mmCIF file of C-alpha atoms in Angstrom:
data_model
loop_
_atom_site.group_PDB
_atom_site.id
_atom_site.type_symbol
_atom_site.label_atom_id
_atom_site.label_comp_id
_atom_site.label_asym_id
_atom_site.label_seq_id
_atom_site.Cartn_x
_atom_site.Cartn_y
_atom_site.Cartn_z
ATOM 1 C CA MET A 1 85.517 152.820 21.411
ATOM 2 C CA ARG A 2 83.603 153.318 18.191
ATOM 3 C CA MET A 3 84.098 155.266 14.939
ATOM 4 C CA ALA A 4 82.487 158.459 15.354
ATOM 5 C CA GLU A 5 81.934 158.514 11.337
ATOM 6 C CA TRP A 6 82.220 155.541 8.660
ATOM 7 C CA HIS A 7 85.485 155.434 6.469
ATOM 8 C CA PRO A 8 85.122 153.041 3.786
ATOM 9 C CA ILE A 9 88.366 151.031 3.461
ATOM 10 C CA ASP A 10 87.883 150.032 -0.184
ATOM 11 C CA LYS A 11 88.762 153.803 -1.252
ATOM 12 C CA MET A 12 91.590 154.034 1.445
ATOM 13 C CA GLU A 13 95.110 153.947 -0.317
ATOM 14 C CA ARG A 14 96.996 150.922 0.008
ATOM 15 C CA ILE A 15 100.686 150.696 0.824
ATOM 16 C CA ASP A 16 103.117 147.702 0.625
ATOM 17 C CA HIS A 17 104.876 147.481 4.311
ATOM 18 C CA GLU A 18 107.894 148.101 2.665
ATOM 19 C CA GLU A 19 107.605 151.186 1.085
ATOM 20 C CA ALA A 20 105.547 152.431 3.951
ATOM 21 C CA SER A 21 108.849 152.228 5.754
ATOM 22 C CA LYS A 22 110.425 154.018 3.277
ATOM 23 C CA ARG A 23 107.491 156.671 3.343
ATOM 24 C CA ILE A 24 106.604 156.821 7.127
ATOM 25 C CA ASP A 25 106.753 160.753 7.078
ATOM 26 C CA ASP A 26 104.312 161.448 4.000
ATOM 27 C CA ILE A 27 101.783 158.599 5.749
ATOM 28 C CA LEU A 28 101.787 160.508 8.975
ATOM 29 C CA GLU A 29 101.089 163.660 7.006
ATOM 30 C CA LYS A 30 97.890 162.397 5.360
ATOM 31 C CA VAL A 31 97.162 160.655 8.444
ATOM 32 C CA ASN A 32 97.128 164.118 10.228
ATOM 33 C CA ASP A 33 94.846 165.343 7.016
ATOM 34 C CA SER A 34 92.467 162.893 8.539
ATOM 35 C CA GLN A 35 93.279 160.218 5.837
ATOM 36 C CA GLY A 36 93.337 156.453 6.505
ATOM 37 C CA ILE A 37 96.361 154.030 5.166
ATOM 38 C CA ILE A 38 95.922 150.658 4.818
ATOM 39 C CA ILE A 39 99.322 148.744 4.886
ATOM 40 C CA THR A 40 99.562 145.780 3.002
ATOM 41 C CA ARG A 41 101.963 142.495 3.014
ATOM 42 C CA ASP A 42 102.290 140.001 0.419
ATOM 43 C CA GLY A 43 99.495 141.497 -1.373
ATOM 44 C CA LYS A 44 96.959 141.374 1.438
ATOM 45 C CA ASP A 45 95.771 144.041 3.706
ATOM 46 C CA ASP A 46 97.405 143.820 7.326
ATOM 47 C CA PHE A 47 96.577 146.768 8.838
ATOM 48 C CA VAL A 48 95.129 150.519 9.097
ATOM 49 C CA ILE A 49 96.728 152.966 10.326
ATOM 50 C CA CYS A 50 94.157 156.286 10.974
ATOM 51 C CA PRO A 51 93.352 159.473 12.903
ATOM 52 C CA TYR A 52 92.512 158.778 16.763
ATOM 53 C CA GLY A 53 89.708 161.333 16.143
ATOM 54 C CA TRP A 54 87.945 159.176 13.783
ATOM 55 C CA PHE A 55 86.960 157.480 16.866
ATOM 56 C CA GLU A 56 84.754 158.509 19.909
ATOM 57 C CA PRO A 57 84.337 157.083 23.269
ATOM 58 C CA ASP A 58 81.375 154.842 23.813
ATOM 59 C CA THR A 59 80.700 156.268 27.407
ATOM 60 C CA LYS A 60 81.692 159.411 29.491
ATOM 61 C CA GLU A 61 83.271 156.243 31.711
ATOM 62 C CA GLU A 62 85.368 155.354 28.946
ATOM 63 C CA ALA A 63 86.316 158.895 28.374
ATOM 64 C CA ALA A 64 87.272 159.574 31.686
ATOM 65 C CA ALA A 65 89.065 156.185 31.884
ATOM 66 C CA TRP A 66 91.450 157.043 28.728
ATOM 67 C CA LEU A 67 91.830 160.690 30.315
ATOM 68 C CA LYS A 68 93.159 159.336 33.603
ATOM 69 C CA LYS A 69 95.316 156.829 31.755
ATOM 70 C CA GLU A 70 96.633 159.597 29.537
ATOM 71 C CA GLY A 71 97.852 161.857 32.809
ATOM 72 C CA GLU A 72 99.148 158.871 34.374
ATOM 73 C CA GLU A 73 101.548 158.131 31.433
ATOM 74 C CA GLY A 74 102.534 161.949 31.723
ATOM 75 C CA GLU A 75 103.235 161.667 35.030
ATOM 76 C CA LYS A 76 105.661 159.050 34.760
ATOM 77 C CA GLU A 77 107.424 160.350 31.648
ATOM 78 C CA SER A 78 107.968 163.544 33.517
ATOM 79 C CA THR A 79 109.175 161.965 36.819
ATOM 80 C CA GLY A 80 111.990 159.969 34.553
ATOM 81 C CA GLU A 81 109.866 156.414 35.511
ATOM 82 C CA SER A 82 110.335 153.922 32.393
ATOM 83 C CA VAL A 83 107.129 153.424 30.519
#
């Protein structure tokens, strides 16, 4: 999987992990609007939350594998099996 386009992390909003837990709805809304958010811990970048749409499969086979995997998960959920 690779990024479909470059999104520079130095321009992304940073939120401390404790603040992020209080603002999760706001964060998810921003990600839904195609914004990436960097969650920090102790003043250092810890991880990034970004839209899946920023990425694209490297090959048709990889895309098919993702679709197959998503379909299998959906089947498990619909049959009541634990995931």
